Coordinates of N, CA and C in Angstrom, one line a residue:
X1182 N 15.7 -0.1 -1.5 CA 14.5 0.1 -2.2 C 13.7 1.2 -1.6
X1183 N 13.5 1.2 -0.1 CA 13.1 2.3 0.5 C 13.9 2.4 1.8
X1184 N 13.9 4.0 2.1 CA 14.7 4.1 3.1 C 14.1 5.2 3.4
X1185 N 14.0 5.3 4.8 CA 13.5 6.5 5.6 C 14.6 7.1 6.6
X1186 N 15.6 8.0 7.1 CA 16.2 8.4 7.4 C 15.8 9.6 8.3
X1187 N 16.1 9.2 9.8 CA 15.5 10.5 10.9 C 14.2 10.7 10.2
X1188 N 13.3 10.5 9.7 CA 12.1 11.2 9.6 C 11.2 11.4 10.9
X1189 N 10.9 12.7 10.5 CA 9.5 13.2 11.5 C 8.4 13.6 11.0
X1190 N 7.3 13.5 11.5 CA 6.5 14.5 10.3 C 5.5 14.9 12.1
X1191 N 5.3 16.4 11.4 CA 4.4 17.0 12.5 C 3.4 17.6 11.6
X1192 N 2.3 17.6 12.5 CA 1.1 18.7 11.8 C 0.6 19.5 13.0
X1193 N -0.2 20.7 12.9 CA -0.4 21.6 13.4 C -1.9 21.3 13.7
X1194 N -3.0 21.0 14.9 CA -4.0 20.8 14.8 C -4.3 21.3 16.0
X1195 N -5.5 22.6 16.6 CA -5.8 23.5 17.0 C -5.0 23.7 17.8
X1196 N -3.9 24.6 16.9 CA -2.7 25.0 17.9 C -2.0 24.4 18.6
X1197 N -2.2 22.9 18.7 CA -1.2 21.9 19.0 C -0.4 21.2 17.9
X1198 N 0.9 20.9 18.1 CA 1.7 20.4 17.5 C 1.8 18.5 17.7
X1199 N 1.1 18.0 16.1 CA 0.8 16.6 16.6 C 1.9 15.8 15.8
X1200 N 2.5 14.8 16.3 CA 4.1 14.6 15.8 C 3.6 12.7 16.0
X1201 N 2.7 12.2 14.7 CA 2.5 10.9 14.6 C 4.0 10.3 14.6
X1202 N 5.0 10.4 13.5 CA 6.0 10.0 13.1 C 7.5 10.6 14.0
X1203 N 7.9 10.0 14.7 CA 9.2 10.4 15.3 C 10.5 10.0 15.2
X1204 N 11.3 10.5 14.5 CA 12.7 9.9 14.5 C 12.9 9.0 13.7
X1205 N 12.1 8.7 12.4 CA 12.2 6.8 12.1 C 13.1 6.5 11.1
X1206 N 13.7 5.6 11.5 CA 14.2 4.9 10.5 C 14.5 3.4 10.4
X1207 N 14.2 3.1 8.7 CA 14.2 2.0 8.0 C 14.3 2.4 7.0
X1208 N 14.5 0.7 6.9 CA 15.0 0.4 5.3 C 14.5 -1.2 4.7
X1209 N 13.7 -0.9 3.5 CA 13.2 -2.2 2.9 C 13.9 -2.5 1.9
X1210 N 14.6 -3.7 1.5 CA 15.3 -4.0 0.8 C 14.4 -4.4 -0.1
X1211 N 14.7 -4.9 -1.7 CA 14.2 -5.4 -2.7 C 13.5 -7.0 -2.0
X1212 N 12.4 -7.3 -2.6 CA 11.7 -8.8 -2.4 C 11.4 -8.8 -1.1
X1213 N 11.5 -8.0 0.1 CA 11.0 -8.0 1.4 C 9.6 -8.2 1.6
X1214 N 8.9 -8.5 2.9 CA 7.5 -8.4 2.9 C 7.5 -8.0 4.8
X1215 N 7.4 -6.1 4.6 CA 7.7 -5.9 6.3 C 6.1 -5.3 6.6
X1216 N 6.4 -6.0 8.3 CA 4.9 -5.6 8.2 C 5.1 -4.3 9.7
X1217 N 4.3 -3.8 9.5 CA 4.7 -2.6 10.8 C 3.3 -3.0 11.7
X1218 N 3.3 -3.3 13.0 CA 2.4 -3.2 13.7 C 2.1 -2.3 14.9
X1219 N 0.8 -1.7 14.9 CA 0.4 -0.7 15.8 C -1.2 -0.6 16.3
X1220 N -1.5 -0.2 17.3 CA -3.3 0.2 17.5 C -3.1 1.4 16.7
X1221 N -4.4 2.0 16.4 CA -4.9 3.0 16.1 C -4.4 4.7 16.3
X1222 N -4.2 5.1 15.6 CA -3.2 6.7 16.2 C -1.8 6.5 16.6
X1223 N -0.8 5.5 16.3 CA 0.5 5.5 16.4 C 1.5 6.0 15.3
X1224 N 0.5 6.3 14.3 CA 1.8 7.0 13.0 C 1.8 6.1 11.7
X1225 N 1.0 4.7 12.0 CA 1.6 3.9 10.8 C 0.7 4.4 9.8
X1226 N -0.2 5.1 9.7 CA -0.5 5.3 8.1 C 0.3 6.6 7.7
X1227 N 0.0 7.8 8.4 CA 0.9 8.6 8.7 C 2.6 8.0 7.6
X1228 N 2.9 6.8 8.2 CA 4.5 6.7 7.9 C 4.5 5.8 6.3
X1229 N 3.1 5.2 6.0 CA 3.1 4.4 4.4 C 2.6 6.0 3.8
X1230 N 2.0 6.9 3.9 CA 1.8 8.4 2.9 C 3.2 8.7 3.1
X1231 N 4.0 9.0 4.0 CA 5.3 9.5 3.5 C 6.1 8.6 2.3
X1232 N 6.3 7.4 2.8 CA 6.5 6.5 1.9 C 6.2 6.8 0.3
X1233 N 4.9 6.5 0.3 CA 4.2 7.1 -1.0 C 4.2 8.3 -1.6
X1234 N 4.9 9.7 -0.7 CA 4.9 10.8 -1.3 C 3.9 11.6 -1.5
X1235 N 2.7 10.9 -0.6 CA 1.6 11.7 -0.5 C 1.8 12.9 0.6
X1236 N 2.4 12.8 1.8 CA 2.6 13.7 2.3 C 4.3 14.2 2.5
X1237 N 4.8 15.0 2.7 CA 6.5 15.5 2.8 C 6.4 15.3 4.6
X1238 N 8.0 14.9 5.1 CA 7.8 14.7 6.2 C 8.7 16.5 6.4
X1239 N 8.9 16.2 7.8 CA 9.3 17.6 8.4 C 10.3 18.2 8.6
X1240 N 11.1 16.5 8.8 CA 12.6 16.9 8.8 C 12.9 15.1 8.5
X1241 N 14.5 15.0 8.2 CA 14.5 13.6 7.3 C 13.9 13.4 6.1
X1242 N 14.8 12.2 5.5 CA 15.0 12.2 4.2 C 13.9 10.5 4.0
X1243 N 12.7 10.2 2.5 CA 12.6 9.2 2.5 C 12.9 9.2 1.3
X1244 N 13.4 8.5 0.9 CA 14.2 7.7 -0.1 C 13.5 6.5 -1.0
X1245 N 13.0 6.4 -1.9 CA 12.8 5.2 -2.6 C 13.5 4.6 -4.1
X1246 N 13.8 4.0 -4.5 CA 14.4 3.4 -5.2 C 15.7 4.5 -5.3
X1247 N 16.4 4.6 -3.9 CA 17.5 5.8 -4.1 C 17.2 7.4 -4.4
X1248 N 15.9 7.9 -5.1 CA 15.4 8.9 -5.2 C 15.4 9.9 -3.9
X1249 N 15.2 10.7 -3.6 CA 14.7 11.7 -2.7 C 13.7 12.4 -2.6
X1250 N 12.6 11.7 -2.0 CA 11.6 12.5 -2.5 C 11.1 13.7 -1.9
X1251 N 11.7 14.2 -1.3 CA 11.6 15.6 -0.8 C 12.3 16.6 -2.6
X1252 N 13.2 16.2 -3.2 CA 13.2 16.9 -4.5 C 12.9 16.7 -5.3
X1253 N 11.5 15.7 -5.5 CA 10.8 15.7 -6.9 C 10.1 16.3 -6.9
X1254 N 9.7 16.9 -7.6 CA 8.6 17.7 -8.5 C 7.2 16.8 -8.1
X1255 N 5.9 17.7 -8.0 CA 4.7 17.3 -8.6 C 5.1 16.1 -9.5
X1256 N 5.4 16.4 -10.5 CA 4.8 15.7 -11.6 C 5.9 14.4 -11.8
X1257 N 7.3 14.7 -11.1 CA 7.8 13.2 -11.2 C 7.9 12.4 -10.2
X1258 N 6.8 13.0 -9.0 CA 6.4 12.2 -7.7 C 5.2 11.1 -8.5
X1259 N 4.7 11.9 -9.2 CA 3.0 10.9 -9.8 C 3.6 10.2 -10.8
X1260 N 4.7 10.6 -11.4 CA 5.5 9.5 -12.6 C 6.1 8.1 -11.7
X1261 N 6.7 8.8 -10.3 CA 7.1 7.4 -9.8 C 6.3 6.6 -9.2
X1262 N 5.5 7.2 -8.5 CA 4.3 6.4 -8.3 C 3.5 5.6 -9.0
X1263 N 3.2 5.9 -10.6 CA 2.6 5.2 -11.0 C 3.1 4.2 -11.5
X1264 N 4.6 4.4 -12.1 CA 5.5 3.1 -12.0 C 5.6 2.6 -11.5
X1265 N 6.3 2.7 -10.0 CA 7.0 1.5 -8.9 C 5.7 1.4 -8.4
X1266 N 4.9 2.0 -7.9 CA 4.1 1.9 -6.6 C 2.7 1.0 -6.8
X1267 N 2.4 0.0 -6.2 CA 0.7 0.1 -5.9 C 0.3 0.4 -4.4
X1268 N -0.7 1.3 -3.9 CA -1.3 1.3 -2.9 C -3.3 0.8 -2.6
X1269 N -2.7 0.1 -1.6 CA -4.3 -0.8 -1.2 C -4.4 0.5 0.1
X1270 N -5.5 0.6 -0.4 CA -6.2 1.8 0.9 C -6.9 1.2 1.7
X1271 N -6.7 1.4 3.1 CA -7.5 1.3 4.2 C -8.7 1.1 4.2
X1272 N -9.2 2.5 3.2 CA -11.0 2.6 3.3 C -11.3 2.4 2.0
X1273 N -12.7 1.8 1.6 CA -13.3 0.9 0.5 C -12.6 2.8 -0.5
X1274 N -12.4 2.4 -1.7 CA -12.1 3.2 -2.6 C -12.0 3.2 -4.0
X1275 N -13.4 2.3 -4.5 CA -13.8 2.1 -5.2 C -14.7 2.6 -6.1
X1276 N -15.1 3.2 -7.3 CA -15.7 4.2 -7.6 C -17.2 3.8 -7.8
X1277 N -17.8 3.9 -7.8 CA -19.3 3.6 -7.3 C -20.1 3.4 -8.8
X1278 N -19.9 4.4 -9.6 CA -20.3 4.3 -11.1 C -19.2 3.5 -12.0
X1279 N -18.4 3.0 -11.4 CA -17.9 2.2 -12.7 C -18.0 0.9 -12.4
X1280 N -17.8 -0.5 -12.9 CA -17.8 -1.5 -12.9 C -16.7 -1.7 -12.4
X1281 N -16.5 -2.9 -12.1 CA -14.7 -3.5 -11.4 C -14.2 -3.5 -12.2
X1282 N -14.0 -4.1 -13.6 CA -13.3 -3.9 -14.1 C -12.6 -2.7 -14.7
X1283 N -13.3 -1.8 -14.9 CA -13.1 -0.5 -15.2 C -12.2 0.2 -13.8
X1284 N -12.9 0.2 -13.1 CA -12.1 0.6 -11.6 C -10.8 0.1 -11.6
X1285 N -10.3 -1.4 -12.2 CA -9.1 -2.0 -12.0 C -8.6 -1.3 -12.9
X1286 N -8.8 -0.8 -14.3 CA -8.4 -0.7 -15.5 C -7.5 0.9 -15.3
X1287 N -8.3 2.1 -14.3 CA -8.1 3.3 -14.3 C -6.6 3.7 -13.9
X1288 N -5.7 3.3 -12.9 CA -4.1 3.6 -13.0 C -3.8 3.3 -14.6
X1289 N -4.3 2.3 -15.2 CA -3.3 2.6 -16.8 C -3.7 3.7 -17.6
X1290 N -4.9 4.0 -17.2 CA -5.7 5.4 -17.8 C -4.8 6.5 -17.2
X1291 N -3.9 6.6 -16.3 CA -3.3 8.1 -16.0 C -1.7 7.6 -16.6
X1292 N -1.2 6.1 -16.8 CA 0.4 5.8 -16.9 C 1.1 6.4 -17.7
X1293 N 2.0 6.6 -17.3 CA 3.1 7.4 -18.1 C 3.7 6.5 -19.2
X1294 N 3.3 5.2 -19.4 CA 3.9 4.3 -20.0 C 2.9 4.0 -20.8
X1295 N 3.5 4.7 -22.3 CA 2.0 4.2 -23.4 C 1.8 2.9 -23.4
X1296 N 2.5 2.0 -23.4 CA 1.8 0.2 -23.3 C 1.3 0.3 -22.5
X1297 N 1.2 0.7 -21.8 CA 0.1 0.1 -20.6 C -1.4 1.0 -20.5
X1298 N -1.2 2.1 -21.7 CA -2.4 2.6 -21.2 C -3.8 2.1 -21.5
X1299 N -5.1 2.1 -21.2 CA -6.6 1.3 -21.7 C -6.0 0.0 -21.5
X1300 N -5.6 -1.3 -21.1 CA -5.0 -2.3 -20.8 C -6.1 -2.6 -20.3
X1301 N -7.6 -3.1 -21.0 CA -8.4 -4.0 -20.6 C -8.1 -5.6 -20.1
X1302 N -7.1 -6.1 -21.0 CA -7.1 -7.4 -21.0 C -6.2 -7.6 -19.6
X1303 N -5.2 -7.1 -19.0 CA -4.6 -6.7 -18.1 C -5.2 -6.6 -16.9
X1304 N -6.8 -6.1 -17.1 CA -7.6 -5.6 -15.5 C -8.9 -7.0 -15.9
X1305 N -8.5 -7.7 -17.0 CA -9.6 -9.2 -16.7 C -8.5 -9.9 -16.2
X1306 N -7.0 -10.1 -16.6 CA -6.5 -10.8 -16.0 C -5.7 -11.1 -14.8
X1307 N -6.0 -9.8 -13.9 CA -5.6 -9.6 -12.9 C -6.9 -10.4 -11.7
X1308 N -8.0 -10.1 -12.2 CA -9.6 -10.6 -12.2 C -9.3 -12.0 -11.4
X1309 N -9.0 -12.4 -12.8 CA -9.4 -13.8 -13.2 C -8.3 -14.7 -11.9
X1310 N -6.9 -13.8 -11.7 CA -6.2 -14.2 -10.8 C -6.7 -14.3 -9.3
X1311 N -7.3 -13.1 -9.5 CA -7.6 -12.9 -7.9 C -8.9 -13.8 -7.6
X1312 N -9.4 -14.4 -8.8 CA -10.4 -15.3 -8.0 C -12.0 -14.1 -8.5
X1313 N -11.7 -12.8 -9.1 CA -12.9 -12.0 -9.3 C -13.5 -12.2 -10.7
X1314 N -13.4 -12.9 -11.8 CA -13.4 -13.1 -13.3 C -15.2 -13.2 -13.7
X1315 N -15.6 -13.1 -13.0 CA -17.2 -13.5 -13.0 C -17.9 -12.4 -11.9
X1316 N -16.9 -11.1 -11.5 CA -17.6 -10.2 -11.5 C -17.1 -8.9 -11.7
X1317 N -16.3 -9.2 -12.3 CA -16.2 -7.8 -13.1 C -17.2 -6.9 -14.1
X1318 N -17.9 -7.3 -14.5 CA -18.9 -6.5 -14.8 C -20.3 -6.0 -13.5
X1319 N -19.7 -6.1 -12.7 CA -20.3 -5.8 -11.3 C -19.8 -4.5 -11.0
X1320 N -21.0 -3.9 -10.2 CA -20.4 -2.3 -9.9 C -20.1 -2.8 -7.8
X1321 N -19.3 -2.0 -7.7 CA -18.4 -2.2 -6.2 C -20.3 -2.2 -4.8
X1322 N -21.2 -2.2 -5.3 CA -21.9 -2.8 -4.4 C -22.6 -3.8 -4.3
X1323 N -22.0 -4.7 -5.6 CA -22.8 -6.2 -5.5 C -21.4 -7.0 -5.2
X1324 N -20.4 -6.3 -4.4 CA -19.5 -6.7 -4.2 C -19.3 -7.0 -2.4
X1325 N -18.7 -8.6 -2.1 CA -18.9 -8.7 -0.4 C -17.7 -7.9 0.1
X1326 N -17.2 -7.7 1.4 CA -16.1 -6.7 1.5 C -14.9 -7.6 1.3
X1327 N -14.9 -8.7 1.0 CA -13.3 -9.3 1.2 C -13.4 -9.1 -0.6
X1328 N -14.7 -9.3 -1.5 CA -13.8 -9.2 -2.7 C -13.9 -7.6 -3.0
X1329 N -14.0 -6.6 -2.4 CA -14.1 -5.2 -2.8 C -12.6 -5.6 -2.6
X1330 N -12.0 -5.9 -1.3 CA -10.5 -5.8 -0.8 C -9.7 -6.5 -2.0
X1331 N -10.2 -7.3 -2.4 CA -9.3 -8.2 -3.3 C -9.3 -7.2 -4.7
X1332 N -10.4 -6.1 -5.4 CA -10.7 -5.7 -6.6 C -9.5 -4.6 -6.6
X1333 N -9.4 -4.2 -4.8 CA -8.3 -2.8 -4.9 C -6.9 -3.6 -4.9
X1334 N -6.6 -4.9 -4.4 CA -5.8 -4.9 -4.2 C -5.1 -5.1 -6.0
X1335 N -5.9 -5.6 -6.9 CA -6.1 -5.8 -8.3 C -5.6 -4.7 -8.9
X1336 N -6.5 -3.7 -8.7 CA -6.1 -2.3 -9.2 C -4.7 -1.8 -8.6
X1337 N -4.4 -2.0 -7.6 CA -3.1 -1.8 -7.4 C -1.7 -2.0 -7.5
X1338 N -1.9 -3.4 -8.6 CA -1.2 -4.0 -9.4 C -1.5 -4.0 -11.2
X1339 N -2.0 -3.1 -11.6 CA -2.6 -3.2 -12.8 C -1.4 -2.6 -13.3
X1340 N -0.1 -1.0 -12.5 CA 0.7 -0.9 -13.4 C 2.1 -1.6 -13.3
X1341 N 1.8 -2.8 -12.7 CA 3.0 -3.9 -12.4 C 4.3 -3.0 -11.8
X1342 N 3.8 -2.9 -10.1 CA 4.7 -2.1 -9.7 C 5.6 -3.0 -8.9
X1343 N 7.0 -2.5 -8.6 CA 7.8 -3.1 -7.9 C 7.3 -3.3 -6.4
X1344 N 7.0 -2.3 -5.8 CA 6.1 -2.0 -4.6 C 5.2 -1.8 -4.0
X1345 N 4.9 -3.0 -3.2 CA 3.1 -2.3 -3.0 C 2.9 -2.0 -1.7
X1346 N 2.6 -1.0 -1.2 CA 2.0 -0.2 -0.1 C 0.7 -0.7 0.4
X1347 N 0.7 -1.2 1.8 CA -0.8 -2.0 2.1 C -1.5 -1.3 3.5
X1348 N -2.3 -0.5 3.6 CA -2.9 0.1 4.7 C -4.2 -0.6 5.2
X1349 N -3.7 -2.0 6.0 CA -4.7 -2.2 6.9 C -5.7 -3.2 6.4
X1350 N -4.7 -3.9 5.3 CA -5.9 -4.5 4.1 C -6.7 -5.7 4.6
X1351 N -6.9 -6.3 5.8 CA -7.3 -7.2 6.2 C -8.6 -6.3 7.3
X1352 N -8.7 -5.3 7.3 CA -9.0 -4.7 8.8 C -10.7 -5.0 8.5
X1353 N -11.5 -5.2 9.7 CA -13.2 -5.4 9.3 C -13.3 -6.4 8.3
X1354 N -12.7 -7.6 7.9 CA -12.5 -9.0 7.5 C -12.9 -10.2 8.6
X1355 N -13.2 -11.1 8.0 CA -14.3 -11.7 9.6 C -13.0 -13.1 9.2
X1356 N -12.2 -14.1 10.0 CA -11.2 -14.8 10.1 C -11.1 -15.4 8.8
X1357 N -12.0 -16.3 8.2 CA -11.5 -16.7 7.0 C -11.0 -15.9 6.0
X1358 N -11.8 -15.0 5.3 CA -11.6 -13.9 4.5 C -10.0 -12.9 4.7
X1359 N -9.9 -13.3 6.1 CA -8.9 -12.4 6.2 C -7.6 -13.1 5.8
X1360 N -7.3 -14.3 6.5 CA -6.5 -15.4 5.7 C -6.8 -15.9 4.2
X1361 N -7.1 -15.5 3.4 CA -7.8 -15.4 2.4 C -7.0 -14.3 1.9
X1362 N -6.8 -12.8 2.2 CA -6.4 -12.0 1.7 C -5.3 -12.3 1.9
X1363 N -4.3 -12.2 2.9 CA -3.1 -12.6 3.3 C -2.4 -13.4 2.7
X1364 N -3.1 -14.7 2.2 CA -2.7 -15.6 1.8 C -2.0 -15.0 -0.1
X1365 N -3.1 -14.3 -0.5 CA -3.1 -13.5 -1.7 C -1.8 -12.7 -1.9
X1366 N -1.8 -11.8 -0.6 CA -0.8 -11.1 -0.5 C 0.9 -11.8 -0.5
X1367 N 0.7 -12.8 0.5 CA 1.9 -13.5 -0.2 C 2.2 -14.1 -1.4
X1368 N 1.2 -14.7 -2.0 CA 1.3 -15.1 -3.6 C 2.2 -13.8 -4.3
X1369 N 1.5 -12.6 -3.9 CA 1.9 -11.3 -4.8 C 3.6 -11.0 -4.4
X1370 N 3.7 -11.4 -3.2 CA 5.2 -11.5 -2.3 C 6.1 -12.6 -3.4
X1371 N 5.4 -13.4 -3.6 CA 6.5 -14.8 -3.7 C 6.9 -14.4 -5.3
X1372 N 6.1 -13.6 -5.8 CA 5.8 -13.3 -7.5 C 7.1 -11.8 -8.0
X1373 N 8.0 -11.8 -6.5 CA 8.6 -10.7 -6.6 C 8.8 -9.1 -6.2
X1374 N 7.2 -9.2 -5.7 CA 7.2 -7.7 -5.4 C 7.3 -7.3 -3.8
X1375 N 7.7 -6.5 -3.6 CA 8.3 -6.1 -2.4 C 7.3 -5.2 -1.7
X1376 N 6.9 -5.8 -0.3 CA 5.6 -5.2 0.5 C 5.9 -4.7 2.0
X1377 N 5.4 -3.1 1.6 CA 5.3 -2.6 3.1 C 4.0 -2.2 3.6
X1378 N 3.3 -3.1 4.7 CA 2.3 -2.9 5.5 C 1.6 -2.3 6.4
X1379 N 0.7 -1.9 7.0 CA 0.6 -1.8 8.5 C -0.5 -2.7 8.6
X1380 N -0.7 -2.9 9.6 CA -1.6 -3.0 10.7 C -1.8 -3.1 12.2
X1381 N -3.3 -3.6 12.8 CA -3.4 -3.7 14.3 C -3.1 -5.2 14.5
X1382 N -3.0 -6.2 13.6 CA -3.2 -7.8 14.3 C -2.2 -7.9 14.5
X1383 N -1.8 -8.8 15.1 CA -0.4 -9.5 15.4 C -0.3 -10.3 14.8
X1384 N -1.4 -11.5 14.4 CA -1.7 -13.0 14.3 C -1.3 -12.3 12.4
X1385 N -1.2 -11.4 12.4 CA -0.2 -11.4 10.5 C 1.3 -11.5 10.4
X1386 N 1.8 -11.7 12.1 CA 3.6 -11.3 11.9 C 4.0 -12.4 11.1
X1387 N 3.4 -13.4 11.2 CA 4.3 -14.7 10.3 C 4.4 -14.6 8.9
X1388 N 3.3 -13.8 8.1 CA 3.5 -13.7 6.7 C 5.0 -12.4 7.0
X1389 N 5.7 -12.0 7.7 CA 6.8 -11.4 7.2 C 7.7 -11.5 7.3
X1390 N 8.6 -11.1 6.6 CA 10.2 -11.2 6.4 C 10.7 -10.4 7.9
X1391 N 10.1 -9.4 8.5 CA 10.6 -8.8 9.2 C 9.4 -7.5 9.4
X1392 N 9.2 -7.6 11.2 CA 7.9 -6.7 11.6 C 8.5 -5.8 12.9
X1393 N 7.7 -5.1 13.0 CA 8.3 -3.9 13.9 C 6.5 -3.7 14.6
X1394 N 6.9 -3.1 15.6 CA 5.6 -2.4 16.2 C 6.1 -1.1 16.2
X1395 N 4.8 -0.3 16.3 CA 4.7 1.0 16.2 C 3.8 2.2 17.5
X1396 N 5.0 2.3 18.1 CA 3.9 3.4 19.1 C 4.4 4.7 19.7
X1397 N 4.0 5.5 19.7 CA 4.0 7.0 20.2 C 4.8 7.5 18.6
X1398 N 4.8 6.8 17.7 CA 5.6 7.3 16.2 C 6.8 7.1 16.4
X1399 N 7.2 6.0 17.2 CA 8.8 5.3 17.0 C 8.7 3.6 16.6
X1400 N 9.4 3.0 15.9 CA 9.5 1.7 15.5 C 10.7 1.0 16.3
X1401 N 10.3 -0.5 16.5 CA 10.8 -1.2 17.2 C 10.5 -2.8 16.8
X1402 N 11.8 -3.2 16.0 CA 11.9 -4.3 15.8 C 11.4 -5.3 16.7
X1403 N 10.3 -6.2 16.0 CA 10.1 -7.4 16.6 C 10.5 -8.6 16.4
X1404 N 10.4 -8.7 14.9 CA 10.9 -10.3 14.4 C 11.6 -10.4 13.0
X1405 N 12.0 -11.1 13.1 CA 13.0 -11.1 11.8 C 13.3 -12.6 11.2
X1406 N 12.7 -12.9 9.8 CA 12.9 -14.6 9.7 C 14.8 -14.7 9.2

């Protein structure tokens, strides 16, 4: 389902050459739930944007659902993405003028898949799942941070993707809330869909199928159920 093959990715930053991702490879199979773990500055977001095709890496191939995405096009990188993919962002990314609901609603506003497009009833009932159904007509600052985290992670399933991409989605979460999210995220695991993570805690290896730590931008298997 994903596959990363020798990838590297380097960027150029005042005239040094900064090389988060080194050499990596993996492979996530369908229904997996892998979590990558690292401190800060080791490459793991770095290596979910390659994933996602947000950024091209430098050398190596990443692969998703067999594709290559080093030869898609603009336009059928944003077609696969809006099909397979949900991504939960790191940082609050919520639109400030719209309500939650609306915010949830907006991936079917760009889908390439006319049923799904304006799919109100879809972003109430994603809502109503996640435990948010009584504030959706709330705009993202009468919102506490664990349910801001819960509204994106909503929206990132609005176009029922095979894949969901998770950056950090517990991070600045105070202990309940954070098991609270996790707990969520497995429901979304057990419901089929196939999840690749990062983060800094450790105390999340148990929710995975299989976790790796991440440092100087090399991976290294840790556990495997």
């Amino acid at each position: 389902m994903i596959k990363l093959v020798n990838v590297t990715k380097e960027f150029n930053l005042d005239e040094q050459v900064i090389t988060p991702v080194r050499d990596v490879n993996l492979e996530v199979s369908k229904g997996e739930f892998v979590i990558i773990i690292g401190r800060s500055g080791t490459g793991k977001s770095t290596m979910l944007n390659l994933v996602a095709g947000l950024i091209r890496p430098t050398t190596g191939s990443v692969l998703v659902e067999g594709r290559d995405l080093a030869q898609l096009s603009d336009k059928e990188m944003s077609r696969l993405r809006s099909r397979e993919m949900g991504y939960v962002f790191q940082f609050p990314s919520l639109l400030p003028a719209l309500t939650i609901r609306d915010n949830i609603a907006m991936p079917s506003t760009f889908s390439a898949d006319e049923n799904r497009k304006g799919s109100p009833k879809r972003a109430e009932d994603l809502l109503e799942m996640l435990g948010l159904g009584e504030r959706m007509d709330c705009y993202p600052r009468h919102l506490s941070a664990g349910e801001q985290k819960r509204a994106v992670i909503a929206r990132s399933l609005m176009n029922e993707p095979r894949i969901l991409l998770a950056d950090e989605p517990t991070s600045d979460l105070d202990e309940r809330t954070e098991k609270e999210i996790m707990a969520l995220l497995k429901q979304i695991h057990d419901s089929g869909v196939t999840i690749l993570m990062v983060t800094h805690s450790l105390g999340l290896v148990p929710y995975a199928t299989r976790a790796y730590s991440m440092g100087k931008g090399k991976l290294e298997l840790t556990h495997q159920k």
